[in-house]
Short mmCIF file of C-alpha atoms and ligand atoms in Angstrom, two decimals:
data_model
loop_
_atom_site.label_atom_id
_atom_site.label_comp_id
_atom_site.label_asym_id
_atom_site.label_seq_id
_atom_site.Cartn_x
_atom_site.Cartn_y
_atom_site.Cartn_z
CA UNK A 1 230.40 31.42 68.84
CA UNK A 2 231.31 33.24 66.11
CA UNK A 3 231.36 36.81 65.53
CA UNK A 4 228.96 36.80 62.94
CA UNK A 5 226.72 34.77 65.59
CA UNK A 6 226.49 37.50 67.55
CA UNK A 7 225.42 41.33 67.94
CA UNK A 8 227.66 43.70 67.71
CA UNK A 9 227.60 46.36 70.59
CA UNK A 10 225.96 48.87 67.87
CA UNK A 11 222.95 46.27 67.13
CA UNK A 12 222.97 45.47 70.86
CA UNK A 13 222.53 49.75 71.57
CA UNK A 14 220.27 49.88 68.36
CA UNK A 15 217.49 47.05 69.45
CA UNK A 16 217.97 47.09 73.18
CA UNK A 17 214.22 48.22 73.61
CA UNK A 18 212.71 45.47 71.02
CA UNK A 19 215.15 42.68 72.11
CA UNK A 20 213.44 43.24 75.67
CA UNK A 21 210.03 41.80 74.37
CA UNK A 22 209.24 38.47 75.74
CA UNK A 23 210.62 35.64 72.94
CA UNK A 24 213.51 38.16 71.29
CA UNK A 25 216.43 38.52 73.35
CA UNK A 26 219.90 38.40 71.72
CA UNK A 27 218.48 34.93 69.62
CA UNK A 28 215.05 36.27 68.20
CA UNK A 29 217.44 39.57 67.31
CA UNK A 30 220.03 37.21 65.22
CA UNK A 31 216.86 35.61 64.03
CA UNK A 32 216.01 38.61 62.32
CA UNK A 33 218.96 40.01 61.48
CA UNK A 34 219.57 37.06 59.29
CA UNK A 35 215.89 36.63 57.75
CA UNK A 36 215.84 36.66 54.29
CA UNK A 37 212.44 38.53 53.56
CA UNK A 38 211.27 39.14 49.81
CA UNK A 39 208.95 42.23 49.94
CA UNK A 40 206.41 41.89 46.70
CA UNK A 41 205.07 45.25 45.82
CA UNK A 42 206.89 48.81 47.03
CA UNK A 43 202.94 50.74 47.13
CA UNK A 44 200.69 51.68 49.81
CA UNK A 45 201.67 48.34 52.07
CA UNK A 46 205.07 47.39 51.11
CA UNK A 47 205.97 50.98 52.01
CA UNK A 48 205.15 50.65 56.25
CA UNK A 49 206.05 46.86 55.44
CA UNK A 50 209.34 47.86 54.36
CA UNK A 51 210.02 50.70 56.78
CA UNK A 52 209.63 48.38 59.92
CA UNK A 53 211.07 45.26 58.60
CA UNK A 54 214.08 47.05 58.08
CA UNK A 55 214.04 49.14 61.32
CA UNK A 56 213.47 45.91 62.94
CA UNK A 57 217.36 45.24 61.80
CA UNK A 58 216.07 42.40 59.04
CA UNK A 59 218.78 42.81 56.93
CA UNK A 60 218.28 41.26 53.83
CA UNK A 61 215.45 42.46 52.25
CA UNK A 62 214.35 41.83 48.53
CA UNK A 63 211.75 44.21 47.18
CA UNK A 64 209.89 43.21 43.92
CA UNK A 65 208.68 46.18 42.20
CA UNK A 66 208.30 47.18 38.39
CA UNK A 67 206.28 50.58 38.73
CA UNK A 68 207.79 53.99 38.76
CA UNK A 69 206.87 56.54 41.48
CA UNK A 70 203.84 58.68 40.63
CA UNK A 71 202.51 61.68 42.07
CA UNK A 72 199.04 59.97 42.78
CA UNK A 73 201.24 57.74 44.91
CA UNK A 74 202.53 59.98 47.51
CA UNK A 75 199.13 60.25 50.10
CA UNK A 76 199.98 56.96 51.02
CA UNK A 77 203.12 55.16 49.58
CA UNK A 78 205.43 57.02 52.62
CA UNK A 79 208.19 55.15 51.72
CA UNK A 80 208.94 57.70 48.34
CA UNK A 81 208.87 61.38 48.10
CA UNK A 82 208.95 63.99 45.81
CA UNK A 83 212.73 63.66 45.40
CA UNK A 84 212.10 60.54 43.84
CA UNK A 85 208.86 60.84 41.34
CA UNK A 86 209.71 58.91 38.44
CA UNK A 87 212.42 56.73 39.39
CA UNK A 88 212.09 52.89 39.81
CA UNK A 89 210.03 52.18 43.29
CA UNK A 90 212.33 49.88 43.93
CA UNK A 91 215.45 52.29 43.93
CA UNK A 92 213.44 54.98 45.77
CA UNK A 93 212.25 51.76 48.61
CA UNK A 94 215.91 51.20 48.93
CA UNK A 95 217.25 54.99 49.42
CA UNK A 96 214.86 54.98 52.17
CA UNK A 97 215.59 51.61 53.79
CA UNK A 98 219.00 52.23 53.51
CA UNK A 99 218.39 55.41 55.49
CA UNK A 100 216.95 53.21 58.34
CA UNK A 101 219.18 50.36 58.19
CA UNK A 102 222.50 52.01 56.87
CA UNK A 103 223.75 47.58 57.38
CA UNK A 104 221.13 46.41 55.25
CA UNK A 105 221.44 44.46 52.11
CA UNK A 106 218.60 44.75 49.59
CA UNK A 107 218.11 43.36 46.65
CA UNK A 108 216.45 45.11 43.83
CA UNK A 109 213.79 43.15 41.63
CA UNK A 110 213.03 45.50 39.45
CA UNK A 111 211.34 43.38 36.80
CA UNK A 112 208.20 42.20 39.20
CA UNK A 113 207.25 39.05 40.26
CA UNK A 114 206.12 37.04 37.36
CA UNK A 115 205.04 33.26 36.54
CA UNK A 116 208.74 32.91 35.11
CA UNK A 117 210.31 34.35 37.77
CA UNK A 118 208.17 33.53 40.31
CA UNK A 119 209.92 29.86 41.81
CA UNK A 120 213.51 30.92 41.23
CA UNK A 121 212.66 34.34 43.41
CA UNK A 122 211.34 32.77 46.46
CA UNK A 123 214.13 30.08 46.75
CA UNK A 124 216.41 32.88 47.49
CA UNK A 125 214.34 33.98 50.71
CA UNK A 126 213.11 32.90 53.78
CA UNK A 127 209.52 34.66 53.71
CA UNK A 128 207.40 36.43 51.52
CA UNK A 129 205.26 39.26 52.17
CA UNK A 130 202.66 40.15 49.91
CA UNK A 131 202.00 43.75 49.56
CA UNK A 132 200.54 43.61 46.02
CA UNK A 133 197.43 44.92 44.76
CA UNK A 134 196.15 43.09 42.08
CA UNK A 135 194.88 39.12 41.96
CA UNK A 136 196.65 37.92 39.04
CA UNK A 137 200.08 38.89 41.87
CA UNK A 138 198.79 37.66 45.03
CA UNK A 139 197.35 34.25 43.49
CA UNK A 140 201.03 34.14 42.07
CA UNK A 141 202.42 34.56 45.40
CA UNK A 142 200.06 32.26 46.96
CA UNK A 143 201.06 29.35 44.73
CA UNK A 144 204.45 30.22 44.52
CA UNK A 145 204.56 30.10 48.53
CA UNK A 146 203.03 26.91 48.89
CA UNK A 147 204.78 24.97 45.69
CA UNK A 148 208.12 26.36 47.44
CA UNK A 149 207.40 25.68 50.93
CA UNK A 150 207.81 29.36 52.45
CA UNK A 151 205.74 30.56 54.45
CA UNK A 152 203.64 33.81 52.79
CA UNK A 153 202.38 36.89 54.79
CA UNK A 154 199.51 38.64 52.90
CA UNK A 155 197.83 42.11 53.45
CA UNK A 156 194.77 43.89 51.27
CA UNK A 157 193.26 46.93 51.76
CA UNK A 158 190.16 48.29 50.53
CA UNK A 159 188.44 51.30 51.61
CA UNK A 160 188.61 51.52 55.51
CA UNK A 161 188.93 47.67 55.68
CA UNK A 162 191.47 45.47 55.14
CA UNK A 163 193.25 41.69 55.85
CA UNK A 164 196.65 40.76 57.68
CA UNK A 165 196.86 36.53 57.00
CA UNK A 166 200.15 34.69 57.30
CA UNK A 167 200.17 31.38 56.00
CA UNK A 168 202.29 28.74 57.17
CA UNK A 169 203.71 25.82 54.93
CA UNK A 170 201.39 22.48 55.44
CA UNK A 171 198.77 24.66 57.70
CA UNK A 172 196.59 25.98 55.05
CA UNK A 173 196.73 28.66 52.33
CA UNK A 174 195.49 31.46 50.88
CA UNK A 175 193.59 29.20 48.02
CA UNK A 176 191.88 27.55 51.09
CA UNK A 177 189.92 30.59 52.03
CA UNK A 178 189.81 31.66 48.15
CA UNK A 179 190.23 29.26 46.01
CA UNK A 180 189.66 30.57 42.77
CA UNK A 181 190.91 34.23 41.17
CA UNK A 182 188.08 36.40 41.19
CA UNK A 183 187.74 38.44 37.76
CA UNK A 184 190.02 41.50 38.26
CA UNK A 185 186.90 43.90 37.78
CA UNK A 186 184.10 42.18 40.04
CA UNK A 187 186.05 43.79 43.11
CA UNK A 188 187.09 47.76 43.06
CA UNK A 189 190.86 48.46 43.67
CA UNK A 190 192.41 51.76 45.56
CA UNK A 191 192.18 53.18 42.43
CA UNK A 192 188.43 53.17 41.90
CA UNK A 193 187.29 52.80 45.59
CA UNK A 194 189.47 55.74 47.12
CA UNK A 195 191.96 54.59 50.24
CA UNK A 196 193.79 56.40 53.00
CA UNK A 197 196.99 56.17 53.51
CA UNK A 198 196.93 55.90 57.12
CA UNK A 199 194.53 52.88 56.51
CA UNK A 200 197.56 51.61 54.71
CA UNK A 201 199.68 52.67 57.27
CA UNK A 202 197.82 50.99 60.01
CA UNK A 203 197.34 47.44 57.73
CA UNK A 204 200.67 47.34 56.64
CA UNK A 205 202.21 47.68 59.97
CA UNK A 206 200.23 45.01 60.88
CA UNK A 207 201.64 43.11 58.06
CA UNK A 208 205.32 44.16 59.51
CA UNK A 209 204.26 42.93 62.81
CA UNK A 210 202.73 39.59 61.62
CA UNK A 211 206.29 39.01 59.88
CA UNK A 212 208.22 39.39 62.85
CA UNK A 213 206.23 37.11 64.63
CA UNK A 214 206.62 34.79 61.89
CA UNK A 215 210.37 35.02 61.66
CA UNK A 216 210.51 34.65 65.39
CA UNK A 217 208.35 31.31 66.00
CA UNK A 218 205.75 32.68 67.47
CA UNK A 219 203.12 31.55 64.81
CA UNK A 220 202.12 27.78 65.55
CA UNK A 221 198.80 27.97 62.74
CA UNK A 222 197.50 29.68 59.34
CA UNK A 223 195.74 33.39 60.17
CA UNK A 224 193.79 35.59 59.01
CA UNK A 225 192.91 38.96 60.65
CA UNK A 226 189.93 41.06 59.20
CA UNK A 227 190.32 44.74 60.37
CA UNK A 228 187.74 47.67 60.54
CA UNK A 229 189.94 50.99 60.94
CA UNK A 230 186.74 52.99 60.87
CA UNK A 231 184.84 50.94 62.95
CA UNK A 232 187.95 50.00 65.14
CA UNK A 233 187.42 46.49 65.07
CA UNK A 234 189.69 43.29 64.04
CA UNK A 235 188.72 39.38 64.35
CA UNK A 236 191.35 36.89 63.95
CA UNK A 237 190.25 33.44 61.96
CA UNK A 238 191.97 30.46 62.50
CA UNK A 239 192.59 28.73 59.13
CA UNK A 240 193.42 25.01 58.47
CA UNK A 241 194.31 23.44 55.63
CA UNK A 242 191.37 22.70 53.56
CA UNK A 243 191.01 19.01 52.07
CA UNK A 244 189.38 20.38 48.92
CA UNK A 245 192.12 23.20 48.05
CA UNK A 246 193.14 23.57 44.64
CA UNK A 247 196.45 24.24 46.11
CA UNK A 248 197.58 22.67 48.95
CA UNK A 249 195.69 19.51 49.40
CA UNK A 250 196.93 16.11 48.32
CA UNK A 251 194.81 15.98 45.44
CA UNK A 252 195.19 19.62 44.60
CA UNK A 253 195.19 20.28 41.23
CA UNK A 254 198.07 23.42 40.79
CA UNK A 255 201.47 22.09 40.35
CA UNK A 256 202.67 24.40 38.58
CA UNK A 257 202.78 28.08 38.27
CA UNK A 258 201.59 28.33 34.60
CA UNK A 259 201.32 31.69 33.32
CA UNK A 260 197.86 31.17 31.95
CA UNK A 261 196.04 30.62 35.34
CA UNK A 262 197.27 34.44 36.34
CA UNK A 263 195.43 36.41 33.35
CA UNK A 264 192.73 38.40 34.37
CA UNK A 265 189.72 37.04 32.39
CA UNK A 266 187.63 39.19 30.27
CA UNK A 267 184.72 37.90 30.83
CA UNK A 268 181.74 40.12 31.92
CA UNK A 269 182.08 40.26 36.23
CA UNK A 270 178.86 38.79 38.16
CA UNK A 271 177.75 42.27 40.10
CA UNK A 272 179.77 41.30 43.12
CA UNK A 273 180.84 45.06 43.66
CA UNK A 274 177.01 46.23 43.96
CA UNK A 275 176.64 44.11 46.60
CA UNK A 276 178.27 44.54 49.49
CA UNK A 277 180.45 42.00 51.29
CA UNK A 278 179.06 43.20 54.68
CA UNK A 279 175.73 45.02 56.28
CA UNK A 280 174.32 46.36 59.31
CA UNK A 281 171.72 44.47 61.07
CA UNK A 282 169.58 47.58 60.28
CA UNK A 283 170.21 47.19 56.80
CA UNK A 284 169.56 43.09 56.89
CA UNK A 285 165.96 44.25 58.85
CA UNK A 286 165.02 46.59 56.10
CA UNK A 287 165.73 43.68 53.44
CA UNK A 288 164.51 40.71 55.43
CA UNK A 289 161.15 42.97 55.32
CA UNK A 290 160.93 44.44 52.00
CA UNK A 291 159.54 42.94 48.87
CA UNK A 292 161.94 40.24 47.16
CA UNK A 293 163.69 39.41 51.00
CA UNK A 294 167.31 37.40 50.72
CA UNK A 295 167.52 33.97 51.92
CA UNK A 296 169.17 34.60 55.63
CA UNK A 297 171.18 31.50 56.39
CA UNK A 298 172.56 30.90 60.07
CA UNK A 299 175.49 29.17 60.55
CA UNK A 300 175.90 28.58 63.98
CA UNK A 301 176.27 25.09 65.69
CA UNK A 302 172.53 23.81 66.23
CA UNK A 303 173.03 24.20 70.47
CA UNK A 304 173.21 27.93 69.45
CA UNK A 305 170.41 27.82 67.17
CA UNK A 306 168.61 26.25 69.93
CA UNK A 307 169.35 29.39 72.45
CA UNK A 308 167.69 31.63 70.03
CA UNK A 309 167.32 32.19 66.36
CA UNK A 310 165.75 34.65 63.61
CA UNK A 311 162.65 33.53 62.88
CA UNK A 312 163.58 33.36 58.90
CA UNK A 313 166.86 31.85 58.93
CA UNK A 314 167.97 28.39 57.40
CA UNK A 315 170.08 26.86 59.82
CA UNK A 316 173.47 25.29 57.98
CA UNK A 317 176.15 25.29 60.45
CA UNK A 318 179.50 26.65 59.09
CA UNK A 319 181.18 23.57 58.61
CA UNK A 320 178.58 21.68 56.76
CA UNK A 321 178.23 24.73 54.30
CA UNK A 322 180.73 22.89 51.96
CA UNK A 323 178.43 19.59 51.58
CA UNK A 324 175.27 21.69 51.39
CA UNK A 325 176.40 24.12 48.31
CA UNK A 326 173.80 22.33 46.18
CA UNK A 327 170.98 23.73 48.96
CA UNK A 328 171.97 27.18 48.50
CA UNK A 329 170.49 28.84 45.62
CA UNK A 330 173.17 30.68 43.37
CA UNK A 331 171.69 33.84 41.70
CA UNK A 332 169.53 35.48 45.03
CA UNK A 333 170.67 37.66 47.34
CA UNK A 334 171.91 36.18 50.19
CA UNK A 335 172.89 37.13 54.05
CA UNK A 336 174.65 35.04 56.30
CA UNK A 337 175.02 35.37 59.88
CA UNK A 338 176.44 34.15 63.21
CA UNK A 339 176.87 34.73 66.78
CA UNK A 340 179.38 37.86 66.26
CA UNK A 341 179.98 37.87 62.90
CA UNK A 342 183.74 36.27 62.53
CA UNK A 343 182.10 32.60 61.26
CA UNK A 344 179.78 34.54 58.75
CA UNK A 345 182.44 36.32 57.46
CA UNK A 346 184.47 33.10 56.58
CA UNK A 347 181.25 31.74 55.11
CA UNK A 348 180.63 34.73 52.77
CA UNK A 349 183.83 34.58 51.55
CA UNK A 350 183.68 30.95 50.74
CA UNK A 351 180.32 31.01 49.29
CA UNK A 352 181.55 33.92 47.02
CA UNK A 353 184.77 32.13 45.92
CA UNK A 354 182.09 29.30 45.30
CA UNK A 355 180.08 31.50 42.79
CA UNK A 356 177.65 33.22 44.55
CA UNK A 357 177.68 36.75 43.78
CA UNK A 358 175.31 38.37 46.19
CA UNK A 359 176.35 37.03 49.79
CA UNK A 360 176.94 39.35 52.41
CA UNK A 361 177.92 39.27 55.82
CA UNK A 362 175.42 40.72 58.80
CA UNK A 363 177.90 42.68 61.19
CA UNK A 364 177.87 41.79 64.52
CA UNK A 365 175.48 38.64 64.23
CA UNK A 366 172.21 37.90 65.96
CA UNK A 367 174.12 39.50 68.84
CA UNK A 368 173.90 42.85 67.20
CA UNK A 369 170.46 41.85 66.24
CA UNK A 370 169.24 41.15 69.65
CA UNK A 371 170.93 44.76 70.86
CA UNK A 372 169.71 46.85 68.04
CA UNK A 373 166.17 44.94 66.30
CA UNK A 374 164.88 42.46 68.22
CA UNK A 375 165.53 42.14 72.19
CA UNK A 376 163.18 39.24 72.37
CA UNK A 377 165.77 37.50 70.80
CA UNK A 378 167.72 36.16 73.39
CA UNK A 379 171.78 36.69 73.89
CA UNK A 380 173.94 34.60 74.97
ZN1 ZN B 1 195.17 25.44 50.58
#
């Protein structure tokens, strides 16, 4: 065994209480230490992203970058300072990694991640995390990812919500849950919609953890992780490849990354951002019984729908929605519900990739329902 095969004493000292963790030990240690991880985006995520990949002991860390440090950045991009307000994020990232990981190699990409740069960038690493916050980078990184084979670990925040996803290569991708780029102003940013940083904080070390787990074999399928801070809730979706991506599939149309496909389009948004992706069941009661009601599908499996069901709903179980599109009118409010809420979820987000503006989720499902409206409904 070589000596480059194996920790030194110091790493040994340094990681002793991580390399205790079942499925780490001295191997998944040298597995990290020699990850290659390309960090896109030094903001609000790549900052706790950063932080613990590199006090992990990943050593060779890329971070893609081409802002400057602002002073609207500070609440929640902890990996800068005031010491560093105008200089490059990417040589502010590295003063501070460096700090943590005085071995660590990282390489500066100053000049973003762009369609021409895109392919060559992600040969050089093993992973990709995706801290980004705009769709014109993260559909990028999403194509890039699959086109080069490596696997991709996305985050998004968005108020008190946000998404932790890790893609594998062949198991399904991001363009399977979204396949097409939204318009850049149908959905509100940070910027518009306020964040926390701690909501960062808490997605973006979820991001750091998701990458570790990566790196270290523990992830056997495509995820996705929707996360509540304020409520204090998460659901984790198992993803597989979809036969109809643009991406991924055999047929899939993108086999390229041309730079046209990542312009934000001008054209005038549908009103996606007045309606929200997700309501109470108090709030679905007071529309189901107003004037103009939505159309409430279910998407359970029928034996479900045969334990109990809301009286209104159109039953189209989840995995038949993609046949059924033409059933589902496009321009009326829509809810969609299941037993918890984790299925409906997936659905709204499909139907709006689809073109349906006004879909939203019902939290919590016709459980909630049954607790909170309707106890004649039974649970199950
Ligand atoms: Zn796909």
């Amino acid at each position: 065994m070589s000596p480059k095969s194996r920790l030194s004493d110091h790493e040994r000292a340094l990681f002793a209480r991580q390399m205790r963790l079942p499925g780490v030990g001295e191997a998944g240690q040298l597995r990290l230490r020699d990850a290659k991880v390309l960090i896109l985006g030094a903001g609000g995520l790549g900052s706790p992203v950063g932080l613990y990949l590199a006090a992990a002991g990943i050593s060779q860390l890329g971070i893609a970058d081409p802002d400057k440090v602002e002073i609207s950045n500070l609440h929640r991009q902890i990996i800068h300072g005031f010491d560093t307000l105008g200089m490059p994020k990417t040589v502010s990232a590295a003063e501070a990694l460096g700090e943590i990981n005085p071995g660590a190699r990282i390489a500066l990409h100053p000049e973003g991640f762009k369609p021409d740069n895109a392919a060559e960038l992600i040969s050089r690493y093993d992973l990709v995390v995706d801290c980004t916050d705009n769709f014109a980078t993260r559909y990028l990184a999403a194509d890039a990812c699959v086109l080069g084979r490596r696997p991709l670990v996305h985050g998004s925040v968005l108020r008190q919500e946000g998404q932790v996803a890790s893609f594998l290569p062949g198991c399904g991708c991001y363009r399977c849950v979204y396949p097409v780029m939204p318009d850049a102003s149908s959905v509100p940013t940070c910027a518009d919609a306020g964040v926390f940083g701690a909501t960062c904080g808490v997605i973006g070390s979820w991001m750091a953890a998701e990458v570790i787990a990566v790196l270290l074999g523990q992830r056997t399928q495509s995820r996705m992780q929707v996360i509540d801070v304020e409520a204090g809730t998460s659901k984790v979706l198992r993803l597989s490849a979809d036969p109809s991506c643009p991406l991924c599939a055999h047929a899939g149309s993108i086999r390229d990354l041309d730079a046209a496909r990542y312009q934000a389009s001008s054209c005038p948004a549908p009103s996606m951002s007045e309606y929200p992706l997700e309501i109470t069941v108090e709030e679905a009661c007071r529309l189901l019984t107003g004037v103009n009601p939505p159309i409430l599908i279910d998407v359970r499996e029928p034996d479900e729908h045969a334990v109990c069901r809301i009286a209104v709903a159109r039953l189209i179980p989840m995995n038949t929605v993609p046949a059924r599109l033409a059933e589902i009118p496009q321009n009326v409010p829509i809810l969609v519900h299941c037993h918890h809420g984790g299925r409906s979820m997936k659905v709204t987000q499909f139907l709006r990739s689809k073109g349906f503006p006004q879909v939203a989720n019902v939290k919590g499902g016709i459980e909630a329902w049954s607790v909170k409206i309707d106890p004649q409904v039974p649970r199950y």
